[in-house]
mmCIF file of C-alpha atoms in Angstrom:
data_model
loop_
_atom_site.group_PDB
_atom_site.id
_atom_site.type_symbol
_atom_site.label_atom_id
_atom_site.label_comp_id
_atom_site.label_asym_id
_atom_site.label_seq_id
_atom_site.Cartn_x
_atom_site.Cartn_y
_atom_site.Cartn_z
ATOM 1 C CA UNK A 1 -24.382 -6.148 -24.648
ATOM 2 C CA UNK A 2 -22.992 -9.311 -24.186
ATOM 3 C CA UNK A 3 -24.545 -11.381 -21.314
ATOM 4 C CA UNK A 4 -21.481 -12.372 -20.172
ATOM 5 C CA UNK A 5 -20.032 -9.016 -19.676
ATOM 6 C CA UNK A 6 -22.892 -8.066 -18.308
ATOM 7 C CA UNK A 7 -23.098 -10.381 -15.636
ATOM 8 C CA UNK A 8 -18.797 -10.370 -14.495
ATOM 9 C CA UNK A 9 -19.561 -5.965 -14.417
ATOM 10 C CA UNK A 10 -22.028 -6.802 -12.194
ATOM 11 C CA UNK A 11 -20.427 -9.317 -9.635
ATOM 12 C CA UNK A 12 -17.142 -6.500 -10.166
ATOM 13 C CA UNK A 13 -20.205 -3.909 -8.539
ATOM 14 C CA UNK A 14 -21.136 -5.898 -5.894
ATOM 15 C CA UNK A 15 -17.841 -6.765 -4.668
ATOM 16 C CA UNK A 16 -17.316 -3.554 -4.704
ATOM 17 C CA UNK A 17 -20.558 -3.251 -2.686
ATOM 18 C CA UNK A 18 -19.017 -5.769 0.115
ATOM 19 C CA UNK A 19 -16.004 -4.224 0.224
ATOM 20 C CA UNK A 20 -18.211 -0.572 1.491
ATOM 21 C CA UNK A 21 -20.222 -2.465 3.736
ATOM 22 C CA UNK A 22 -17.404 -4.567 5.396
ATOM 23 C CA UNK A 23 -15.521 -0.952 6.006
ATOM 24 C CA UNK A 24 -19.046 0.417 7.917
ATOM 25 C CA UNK A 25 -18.313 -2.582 10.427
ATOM 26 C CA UNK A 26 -14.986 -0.394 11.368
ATOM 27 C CA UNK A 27 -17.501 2.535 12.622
ATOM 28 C CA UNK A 28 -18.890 3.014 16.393
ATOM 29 C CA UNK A 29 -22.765 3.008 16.701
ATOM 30 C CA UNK A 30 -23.119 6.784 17.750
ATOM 31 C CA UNK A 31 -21.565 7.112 13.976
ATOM 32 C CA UNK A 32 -23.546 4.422 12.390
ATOM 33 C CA UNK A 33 -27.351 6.214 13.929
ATOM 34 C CA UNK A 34 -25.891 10.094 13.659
ATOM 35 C CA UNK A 35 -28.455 11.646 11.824
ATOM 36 C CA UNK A 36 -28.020 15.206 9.490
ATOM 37 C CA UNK A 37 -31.860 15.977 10.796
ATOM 38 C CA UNK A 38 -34.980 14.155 12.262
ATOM 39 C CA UNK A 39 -36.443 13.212 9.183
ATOM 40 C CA UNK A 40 -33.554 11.987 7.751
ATOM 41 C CA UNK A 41 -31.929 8.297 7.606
ATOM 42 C CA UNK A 42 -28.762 7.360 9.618
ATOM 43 C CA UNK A 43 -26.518 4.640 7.963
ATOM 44 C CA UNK A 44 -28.392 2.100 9.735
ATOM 45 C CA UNK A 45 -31.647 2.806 8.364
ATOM 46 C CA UNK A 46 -30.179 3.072 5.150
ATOM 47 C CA UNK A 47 -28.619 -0.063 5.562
ATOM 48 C CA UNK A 48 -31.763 -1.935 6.737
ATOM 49 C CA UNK A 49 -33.954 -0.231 4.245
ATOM 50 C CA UNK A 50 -31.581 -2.257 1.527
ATOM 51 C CA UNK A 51 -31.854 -5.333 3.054
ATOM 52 C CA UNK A 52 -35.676 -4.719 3.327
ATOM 53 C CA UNK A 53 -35.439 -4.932 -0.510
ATOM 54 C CA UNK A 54 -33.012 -7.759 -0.495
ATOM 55 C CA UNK A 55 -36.130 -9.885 1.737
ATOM 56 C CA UNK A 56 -38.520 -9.207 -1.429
ATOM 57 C CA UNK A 57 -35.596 -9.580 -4.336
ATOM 58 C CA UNK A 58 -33.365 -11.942 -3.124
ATOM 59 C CA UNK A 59 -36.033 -14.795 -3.103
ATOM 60 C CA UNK A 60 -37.568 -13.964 -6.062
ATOM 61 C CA UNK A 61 -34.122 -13.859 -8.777
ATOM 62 C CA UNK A 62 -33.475 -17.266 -6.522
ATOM 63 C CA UNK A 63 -37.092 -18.656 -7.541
ATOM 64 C CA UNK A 64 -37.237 -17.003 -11.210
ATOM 65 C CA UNK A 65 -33.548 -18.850 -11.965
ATOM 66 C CA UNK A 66 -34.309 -22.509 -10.251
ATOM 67 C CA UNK A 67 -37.986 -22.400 -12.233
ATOM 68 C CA UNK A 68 -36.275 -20.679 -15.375
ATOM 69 C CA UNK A 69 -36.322 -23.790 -18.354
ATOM 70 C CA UNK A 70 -34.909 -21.448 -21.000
ATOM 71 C CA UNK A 71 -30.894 -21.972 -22.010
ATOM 72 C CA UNK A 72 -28.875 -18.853 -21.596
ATOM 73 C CA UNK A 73 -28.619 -16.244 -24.288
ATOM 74 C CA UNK A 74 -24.891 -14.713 -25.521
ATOM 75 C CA UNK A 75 -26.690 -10.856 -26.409
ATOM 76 C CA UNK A 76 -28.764 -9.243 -23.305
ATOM 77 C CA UNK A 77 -31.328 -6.549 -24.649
ATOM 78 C CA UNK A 78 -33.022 -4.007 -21.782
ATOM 79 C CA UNK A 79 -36.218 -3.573 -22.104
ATOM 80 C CA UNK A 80 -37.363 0.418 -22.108
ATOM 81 C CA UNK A 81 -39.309 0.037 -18.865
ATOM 82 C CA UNK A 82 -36.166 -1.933 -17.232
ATOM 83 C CA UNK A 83 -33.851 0.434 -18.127
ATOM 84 C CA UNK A 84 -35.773 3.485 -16.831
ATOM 85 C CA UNK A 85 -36.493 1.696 -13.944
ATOM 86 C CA UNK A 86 -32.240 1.043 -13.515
ATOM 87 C CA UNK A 87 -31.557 4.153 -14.827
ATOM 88 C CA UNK A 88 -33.702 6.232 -12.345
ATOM 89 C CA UNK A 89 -32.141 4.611 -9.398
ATOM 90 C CA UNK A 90 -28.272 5.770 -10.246
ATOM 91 C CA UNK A 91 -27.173 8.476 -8.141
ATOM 92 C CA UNK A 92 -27.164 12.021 -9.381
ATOM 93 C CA UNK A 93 -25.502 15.224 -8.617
ATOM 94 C CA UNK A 94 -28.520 16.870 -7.307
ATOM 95 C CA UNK A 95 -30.430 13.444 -6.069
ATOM 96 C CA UNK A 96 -33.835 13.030 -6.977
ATOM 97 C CA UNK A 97 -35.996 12.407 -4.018
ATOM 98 C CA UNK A 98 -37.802 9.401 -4.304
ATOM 99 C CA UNK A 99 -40.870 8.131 -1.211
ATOM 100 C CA UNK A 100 -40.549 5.163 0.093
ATOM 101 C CA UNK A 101 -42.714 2.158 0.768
ATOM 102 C CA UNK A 102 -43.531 2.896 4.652
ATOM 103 C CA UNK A 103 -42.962 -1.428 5.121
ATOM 104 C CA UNK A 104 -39.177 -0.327 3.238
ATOM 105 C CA UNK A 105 -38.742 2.903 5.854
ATOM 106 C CA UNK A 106 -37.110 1.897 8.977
ATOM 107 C CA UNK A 107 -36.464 5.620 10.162
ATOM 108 C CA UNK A 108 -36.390 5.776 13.854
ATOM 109 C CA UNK A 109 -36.183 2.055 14.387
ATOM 110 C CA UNK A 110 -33.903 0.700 17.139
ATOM 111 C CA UNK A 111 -31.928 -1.108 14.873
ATOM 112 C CA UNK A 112 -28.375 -2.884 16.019
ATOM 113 C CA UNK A 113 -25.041 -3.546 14.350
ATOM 114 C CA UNK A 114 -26.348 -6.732 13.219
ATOM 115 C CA UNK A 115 -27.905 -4.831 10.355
ATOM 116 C CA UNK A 116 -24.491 -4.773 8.970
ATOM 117 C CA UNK A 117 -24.459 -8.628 9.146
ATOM 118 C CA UNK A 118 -27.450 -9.149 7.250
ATOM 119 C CA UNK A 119 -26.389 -7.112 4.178
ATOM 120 C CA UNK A 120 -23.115 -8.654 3.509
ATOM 121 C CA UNK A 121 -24.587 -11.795 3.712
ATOM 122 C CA UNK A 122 -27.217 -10.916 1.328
ATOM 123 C CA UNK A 123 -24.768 -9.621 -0.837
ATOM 124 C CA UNK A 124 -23.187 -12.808 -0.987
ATOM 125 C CA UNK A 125 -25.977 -14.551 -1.696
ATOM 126 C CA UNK A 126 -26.260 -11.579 -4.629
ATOM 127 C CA UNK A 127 -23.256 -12.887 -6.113
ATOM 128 C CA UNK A 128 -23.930 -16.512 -5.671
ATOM 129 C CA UNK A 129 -27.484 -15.830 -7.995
ATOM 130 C CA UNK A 130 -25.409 -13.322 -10.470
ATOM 131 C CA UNK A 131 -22.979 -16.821 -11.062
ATOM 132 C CA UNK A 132 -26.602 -18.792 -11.664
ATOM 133 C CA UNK A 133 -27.728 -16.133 -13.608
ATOM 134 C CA UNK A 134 -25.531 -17.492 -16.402
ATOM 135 C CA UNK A 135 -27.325 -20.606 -17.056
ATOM 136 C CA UNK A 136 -30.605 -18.655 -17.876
ATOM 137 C CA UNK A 137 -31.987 -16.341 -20.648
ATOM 138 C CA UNK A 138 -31.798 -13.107 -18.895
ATOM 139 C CA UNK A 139 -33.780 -11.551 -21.209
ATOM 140 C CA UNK A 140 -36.578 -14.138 -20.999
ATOM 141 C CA UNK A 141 -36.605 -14.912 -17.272
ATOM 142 C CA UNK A 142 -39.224 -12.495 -15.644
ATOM 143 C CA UNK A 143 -39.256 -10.998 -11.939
ATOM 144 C CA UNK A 144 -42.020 -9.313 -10.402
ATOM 145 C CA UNK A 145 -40.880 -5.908 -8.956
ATOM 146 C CA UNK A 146 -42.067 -4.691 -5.699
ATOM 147 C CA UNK A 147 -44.274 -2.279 -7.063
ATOM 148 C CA UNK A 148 -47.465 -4.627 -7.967
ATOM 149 C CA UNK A 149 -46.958 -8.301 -8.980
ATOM 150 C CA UNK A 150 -48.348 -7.126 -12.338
ATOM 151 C CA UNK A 151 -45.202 -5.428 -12.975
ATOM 152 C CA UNK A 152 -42.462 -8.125 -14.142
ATOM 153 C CA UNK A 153 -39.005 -6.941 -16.013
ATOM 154 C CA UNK A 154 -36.500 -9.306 -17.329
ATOM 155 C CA UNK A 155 -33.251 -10.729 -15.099
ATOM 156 C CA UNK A 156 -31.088 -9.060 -16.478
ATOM 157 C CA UNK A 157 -32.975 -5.250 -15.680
ATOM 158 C CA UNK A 158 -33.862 -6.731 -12.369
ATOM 159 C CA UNK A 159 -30.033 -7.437 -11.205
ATOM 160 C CA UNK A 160 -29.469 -3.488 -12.975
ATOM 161 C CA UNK A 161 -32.190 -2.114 -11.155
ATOM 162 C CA UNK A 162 -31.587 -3.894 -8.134
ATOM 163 C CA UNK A 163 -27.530 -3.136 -7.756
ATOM 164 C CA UNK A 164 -28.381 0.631 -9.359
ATOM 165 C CA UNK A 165 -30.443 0.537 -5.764
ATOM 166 C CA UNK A 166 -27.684 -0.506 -3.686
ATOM 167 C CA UNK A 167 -24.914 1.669 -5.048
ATOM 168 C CA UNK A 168 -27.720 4.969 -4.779
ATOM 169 C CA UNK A 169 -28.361 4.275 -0.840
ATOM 170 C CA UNK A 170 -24.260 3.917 -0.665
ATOM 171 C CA UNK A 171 -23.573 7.121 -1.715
ATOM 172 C CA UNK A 172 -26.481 8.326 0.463
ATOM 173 C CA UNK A 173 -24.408 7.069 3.219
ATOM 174 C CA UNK A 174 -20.852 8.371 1.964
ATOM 175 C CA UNK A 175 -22.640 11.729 2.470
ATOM 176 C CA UNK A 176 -23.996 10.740 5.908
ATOM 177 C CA UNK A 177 -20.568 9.977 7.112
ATOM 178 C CA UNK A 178 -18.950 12.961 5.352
ATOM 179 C CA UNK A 179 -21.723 15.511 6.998
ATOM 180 C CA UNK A 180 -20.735 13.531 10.067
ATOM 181 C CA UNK A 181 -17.418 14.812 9.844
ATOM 182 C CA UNK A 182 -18.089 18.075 9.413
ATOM 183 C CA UNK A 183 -20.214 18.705 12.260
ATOM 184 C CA UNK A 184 -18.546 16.680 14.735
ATOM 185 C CA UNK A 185 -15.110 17.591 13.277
ATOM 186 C CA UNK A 186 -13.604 14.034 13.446
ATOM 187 C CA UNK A 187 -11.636 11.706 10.403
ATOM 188 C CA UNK A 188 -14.006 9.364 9.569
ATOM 189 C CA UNK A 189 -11.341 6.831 7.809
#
């Protein structure tokens, strides 16, 4: 794929990505910490768990790309491990459960709207390292995922993986709000 491309699909995602979280700000807080069940997020949590992610991510494209020395390539290859790992995080019909990291699990946290805050902001910043991004080898600059620092996939899987992440919690709360719906019996739009 061409790198270009590449990178303008995946600033066109994470707009995208603002534009869903800018439309939560339009929701009361009983909506945004409803819960289906006890052991399930609310939109909150699922919120905060992102930006939890964004805290180890964020820094660490922004490091890779100000220490990268290597010019920027025109083809961008995947790696097999990169791709699974971006692959495995797009939502599914049936979703496959996945545990979390218990410092990544804010269920039953007293969390505030301000949660909301934090990830549009981080997704700006997103979109501020995806126009750096261009000026590197995404195939050669390395990240360490938050799995074990012994773990490192290229740039260009990392922003994949990474947005792949975002857009599965997203839909996870597009279903919150639409079981919200149901049992309350109110519009949510």
């Amino acid at each position: 794929m061409k790198t270009d491309l590449l990178i303008q699909q995946l600033i066109d995602q994470t707009f995208k990505i603002l534009d869903q979280g800018q439309k939560l700000n339009s929701f009361d807080l009983e909506t945004l910490t409803w819960r289906p069940n006890e052991s399930s997020w609310n939109i909150l949590e699922c919120i905060e768990h992102l930006n939890r992610y964004a805290d180890y991510y964020l820094p660490e494209i922004r490091e890779a790309i100000q220490n990268s020395n290597s010019s920027p390539n025109s083809d961008f290859k995947s790696s097999w491990l990169g791709k699974y790992f971006a692959q495995s995080m797009l939502p599914k019909d049936k979703p496959n459960k996945m545990k979390t990291f218990k410092s990544k699990n804010p269920i039953h946290q007293n969390l505030s709207i301000e949660v909301l805050d934090k990830f549009l902001n981080q997704q700006n910043d997103l979109i501020n390292l995806l126009m750096q991004a261009r000026y590197v080898n995404l195939n050669k600059t390395k990240i360490k995922t938050s799995l074990s620092s012994l773990i490192r996939i290229n740039l260009g899987d990392t922003f994949q993986f990474y947005i792949n992440h975002i857009i599965r919690h997203l839909k996870q709360v597009e279903n919150i709000l639409c079981e919200y719906q149901l049992v309350n019996l109110k519009p949510i739009y």
